[in-house]
Short mmCIF file of C-alpha atoms in Angstrom, two decimals:
data_model
loop_
_atom_site.label_atom_id
_atom_site.label_comp_id
_atom_site.label_asym_id
_atom_site.label_seq_id
_atom_site.Cartn_x
_atom_site.Cartn_y
_atom_site.Cartn_z
CA TRP A 923 0.31 -0.05 0.11
CA LEU A 924 2.63 2.68 0.79
CA ASP A 925 4.12 1.86 -2.65
CA ARG A 926 0.59 3.07 -4.49
CA VAL A 927 0.55 5.98 -2.25
CA LEU A 928 3.84 7.03 -2.91
CA VAL A 929 3.23 6.72 -6.87
CA THR A 930 0.03 8.26 -6.52
CA THR A 931 1.42 11.19 -4.83
CA SER A 932 4.35 11.88 -6.81
CA VAL A 933 1.98 11.93 -9.83
CA LEU A 934 0.07 14.32 -8.66
CA GLY A 935 3.03 15.99 -7.74
CA ILE A 936 4.24 15.94 -11.34
CA SER A 937 1.29 16.76 -13.04
CA VAL A 938 0.37 20.16 -10.58
CA PRO A 939 2.33 22.90 -12.16
CA SER A 940 4.70 25.02 -9.64
CA PHE A 941 2.59 27.84 -9.86
CA VAL A 942 -0.61 26.38 -9.14
CA ALA A 943 0.91 24.27 -6.57
CA ALA A 944 2.27 27.76 -5.01
CA ILE A 945 -1.08 29.28 -5.14
CA ALA A 946 -2.74 26.51 -3.58
CA ILE A 947 0.14 26.04 -0.80
CA ALA A 948 -0.16 29.45 -0.28
CA VAL A 949 -4.19 29.90 0.60
CA THR A 950 -4.19 26.39 2.69
CA PHE A 951 -1.59 27.27 4.78
CA GLY A 952 -1.13 30.90 4.64
CA PHE A 953 -4.75 32.05 4.90
CA TYR A 954 -7.43 29.07 5.61
CA TRP A 955 -5.03 27.76 8.33
CA SER A 956 -3.01 30.42 8.97
CA HIS A 957 -4.25 30.53 12.62
CA TRP A 958 -2.97 26.87 13.10
CA THR A 959 0.59 26.98 11.40
CA GLY A 960 1.56 30.43 12.13
CA LEU A 961 2.36 30.72 8.53
CA SER A 962 1.17 34.24 6.69
CA LEU A 963 0.32 34.53 3.06
CA THR A 964 2.85 36.93 1.87
CA GLY A 965 6.30 38.02 3.96
CA GLN A 966 9.88 38.54 3.44
CA LEU A 967 12.98 37.07 4.49
CA TYR A 968 13.85 40.08 6.74
CA GLU A 969 11.00 42.08 8.25
CA THR A 970 11.53 45.54 10.33
CA ASP A 971 10.09 45.42 13.90
CA PRO A 972 7.77 49.12 13.53
CA PHE A 973 9.19 49.67 17.36
CA THR A 974 12.58 49.38 17.36
CA GLY A 975 13.35 50.06 13.64
CA GLN A 976 15.89 46.87 13.82
CA ARG A 977 15.82 44.04 10.85
CA HIS A 978 15.23 40.44 12.26
CA LEU A 979 15.59 36.98 10.33
CA VAL A 980 12.35 35.73 9.99
CA LEU A 981 12.98 31.98 8.34
CA ARG A 982 9.03 30.98 8.55
CA ASN A 983 8.28 33.02 5.81
CA LEU A 984 10.80 30.85 3.89
CA LEU A 985 8.43 27.86 4.46
CA LEU A 986 6.00 28.18 2.10
CA PRO A 987 7.53 29.23 -1.15
CA ALA A 988 10.37 26.49 -0.65
CA LEU A 989 7.20 24.08 0.08
CA ALA A 990 5.70 24.96 -3.38
CA LEU A 991 9.17 25.23 -5.29
CA GLY A 992 10.15 21.65 -4.12
CA VAL A 993 6.86 19.98 -4.79
CA ARG A 994 7.62 18.96 -8.48
CA PRO A 995 10.96 18.02 -8.40
CA LEU A 996 10.44 15.71 -4.76
CA ALA A 997 7.96 14.13 -6.77
CA ILE A 998 10.23 13.31 -10.20
CA ILE A 999 13.10 12.78 -7.81
CA MET A 1000 10.67 10.05 -5.59
CA GLN A 1001 9.96 8.51 -9.43
CA LEU A 1002 13.02 7.85 -10.42
CA THR A 1003 14.59 6.49 -7.40
CA ARG A 1004 11.75 4.13 -7.28
CA SER A 1005 12.33 3.05 -10.62
CA SER A 1006 16.12 3.13 -10.55
CA MET A 1007 15.77 1.18 -7.18
CA LEU A 1008 13.57 -1.54 -8.78
CA ASP A 1009 15.91 -1.73 -11.93
CA VAL A 1010 19.27 -2.41 -9.11
CA LEU A 1011 17.27 -4.76 -7.15
CA SER A 1012 16.86 -7.05 -9.97
CA GLN A 1013 20.71 -7.15 -10.55
CA ASP A 1014 22.66 -10.03 -9.76
CA TYR A 1015 24.98 -8.45 -7.28
CA ILE A 1016 22.17 -7.56 -5.57
CA ARG A 1017 21.11 -11.82 -5.20
CA THR A 1018 24.26 -12.80 -4.41
CA ALA A 1019 24.42 -10.27 -1.19
CA ARG A 1020 21.39 -11.78 -0.24
CA ALA A 1021 22.16 -15.12 -0.56
CA LYS A 1022 25.61 -14.78 1.30
CA GLY A 1023 23.12 -13.51 4.08
CA LEU A 1024 23.09 -9.66 4.09
CA SER A 1025 20.31 -8.37 5.78
CA PRO A 1026 17.68 -6.66 4.00
CA GLY A 1027 18.19 -3.34 5.10
CA ARG A 1028 22.04 -3.11 4.47
CA THR A 1029 21.68 -5.10 1.25
CA VAL A 1030 19.15 -2.12 0.33
CA TRP A 1031 20.96 0.87 1.68
CA ARG A 1032 24.66 0.14 1.22
CA HIS A 1033 24.71 -1.88 -2.13
CA ALA A 1034 21.53 -1.26 -3.85
CA LEU A 1035 20.48 2.72 -3.07
CA ARG A 1036 24.34 3.86 -4.09
CA ASN A 1037 23.92 2.69 -7.13
CA ALA A 1038 20.39 3.49 -7.99
CA LEU A 1039 21.43 7.26 -7.25
CA ASN A 1040 23.28 7.94 -10.10
CA PRO A 1041 20.16 8.86 -12.95
CA VAL A 1042 18.66 10.77 -10.01
CA VAL A 1043 21.38 12.80 -9.70
CA THR A 1044 21.77 13.51 -13.27
CA ALA A 1045 17.88 14.28 -13.08
CA VAL A 1046 18.20 16.61 -10.20
CA SER A 1047 21.17 18.60 -12.18
CA GLY A 1048 19.11 19.05 -15.13
CA TRP A 1049 15.96 19.91 -12.89
CA LEU A 1050 17.93 23.16 -11.63
CA ALA A 1051 16.91 25.35 -14.61
CA SER A 1052 13.14 24.38 -13.80
CA LEU A 1053 13.06 25.37 -10.36
CA MET A 1054 15.31 28.71 -11.31
CA ALA A 1055 12.33 29.09 -13.69
CA GLY A 1056 9.53 28.34 -11.29
CA ALA A 1057 11.25 30.93 -8.76
CA PHE A 1058 10.25 33.73 -10.92
CA PHE A 1059 6.56 32.99 -10.37
CA ILE A 1060 6.82 31.97 -6.94
CA GLU A 1061 8.31 34.89 -6.02
CA TYR A 1062 5.29 36.65 -7.78
CA ILE A 1063 2.45 34.96 -6.03
CA PHE A 1064 4.37 35.32 -2.41
CA ASN A 1065 5.00 38.84 -3.09
CA TRP A 1066 9.05 38.57 -2.64
CA LYS A 1067 11.19 40.98 -3.56
CA GLY A 1068 13.76 38.57 -5.30
CA LEU A 1069 15.86 38.15 -8.34
CA GLY A 1070 12.53 36.69 -10.55
CA THR A 1071 11.26 40.36 -9.50
CA VAL A 1072 14.06 41.95 -10.37
CA THR A 1073 14.35 40.38 -14.01
CA LEU A 1074 10.62 40.94 -14.82
CA ARG A 1075 10.78 44.34 -13.96
CA ALA A 1076 13.66 44.77 -16.33
CA VAL A 1077 12.15 42.84 -18.89
CA GLU A 1078 8.96 44.71 -18.67
CA ASN A 1079 11.32 48.41 -18.91
CA LEU A 1080 13.73 47.04 -21.42
CA ASP A 1081 16.33 47.39 -19.02
CA PHE A 1082 18.68 45.13 -20.61
CA PRO A 1083 21.74 45.59 -18.50
CA VAL A 1084 20.20 44.10 -15.50
CA VAL A 1085 18.48 41.28 -18.00
CA MET A 1086 21.91 40.24 -19.02
CA GLY A 1087 23.35 40.68 -15.75
CA ALA A 1088 20.47 38.08 -13.91
CA THR A 1089 20.68 35.71 -16.96
CA LEU A 1090 25.15 35.54 -16.22
CA PHE A 1091 24.07 34.88 -12.40
CA VAL A 1092 21.66 31.85 -13.00
CA ALA A 1093 23.73 30.68 -15.79
CA ALA A 1094 27.00 30.54 -13.02
CA ILE A 1095 24.52 28.98 -10.99
CA PHE A 1096 23.70 26.31 -13.01
CA VAL A 1097 27.45 25.71 -14.34
CA LEU A 1098 28.67 25.30 -10.52
CA VAL A 1099 25.99 23.01 -9.77
CA ASN A 1100 27.03 21.08 -12.92
CA ILE A 1101 30.69 21.09 -11.77
CA ALA A 1102 29.14 19.71 -7.97
CA VAL A 1103 27.26 17.06 -9.82
CA ASP A 1104 30.17 15.83 -11.52
CA MET A 1105 32.07 15.71 -8.35
CA LEU A 1106 29.48 14.49 -6.92
CA TYR A 1107 29.16 11.11 -9.05
CA ALA A 1108 32.90 10.13 -7.97
CA LEU A 1109 31.60 9.96 -4.23
CA LEU A 1110 28.58 7.40 -5.15
CA ASP A 1111 30.18 5.55 -8.05
CA PRO A 1112 33.57 4.58 -7.25
CA ARG A 1113 34.38 3.77 -11.07
CA VAL A 1114 34.16 7.29 -11.96
CA LYS A 1115 37.44 8.96 -11.65
CA ILE A 1116 37.99 12.85 -12.00
CA ASN A 1117 41.64 13.61 -13.12
#
């Protein structure tokens, strides 16, 4: 039953676009259930105290946008991990490990999961571009003043240097994440060597 629930949840998570999930999450947790959750519909990472004028870091305002942004990638990671694990668990070396008497938990965590994570890591690095694009809509829905808002205003005002700077910044992050993923391959798979 757990497998069916996870597959159904991941299919729903993939089917819903991030901006629709953001609206649903914002209205549900930030409006209807705000007296139970303590979360607000909009807010900034830093808020100014009206009495003292000091700025305070408010991490709870980050929770709803992060949840809305992470629903779809998490669902895809769930499906990829499941299919990759099913493929790896049918391999001969897993049957050999079980025949040698290794516990099922050790077989799954030590041998199967490590080999099943290679395609998942590849997909995660590819989904970074989608996360960056989705962040622009999430910032708009939750009224955050971030890079997405600045870039959208620059596009509206034909402010090309700001658009180019934002594009360069996002491209640099994308390149750095791909380099980190290549280094992570060496940790996950000992057959991969980085020179």
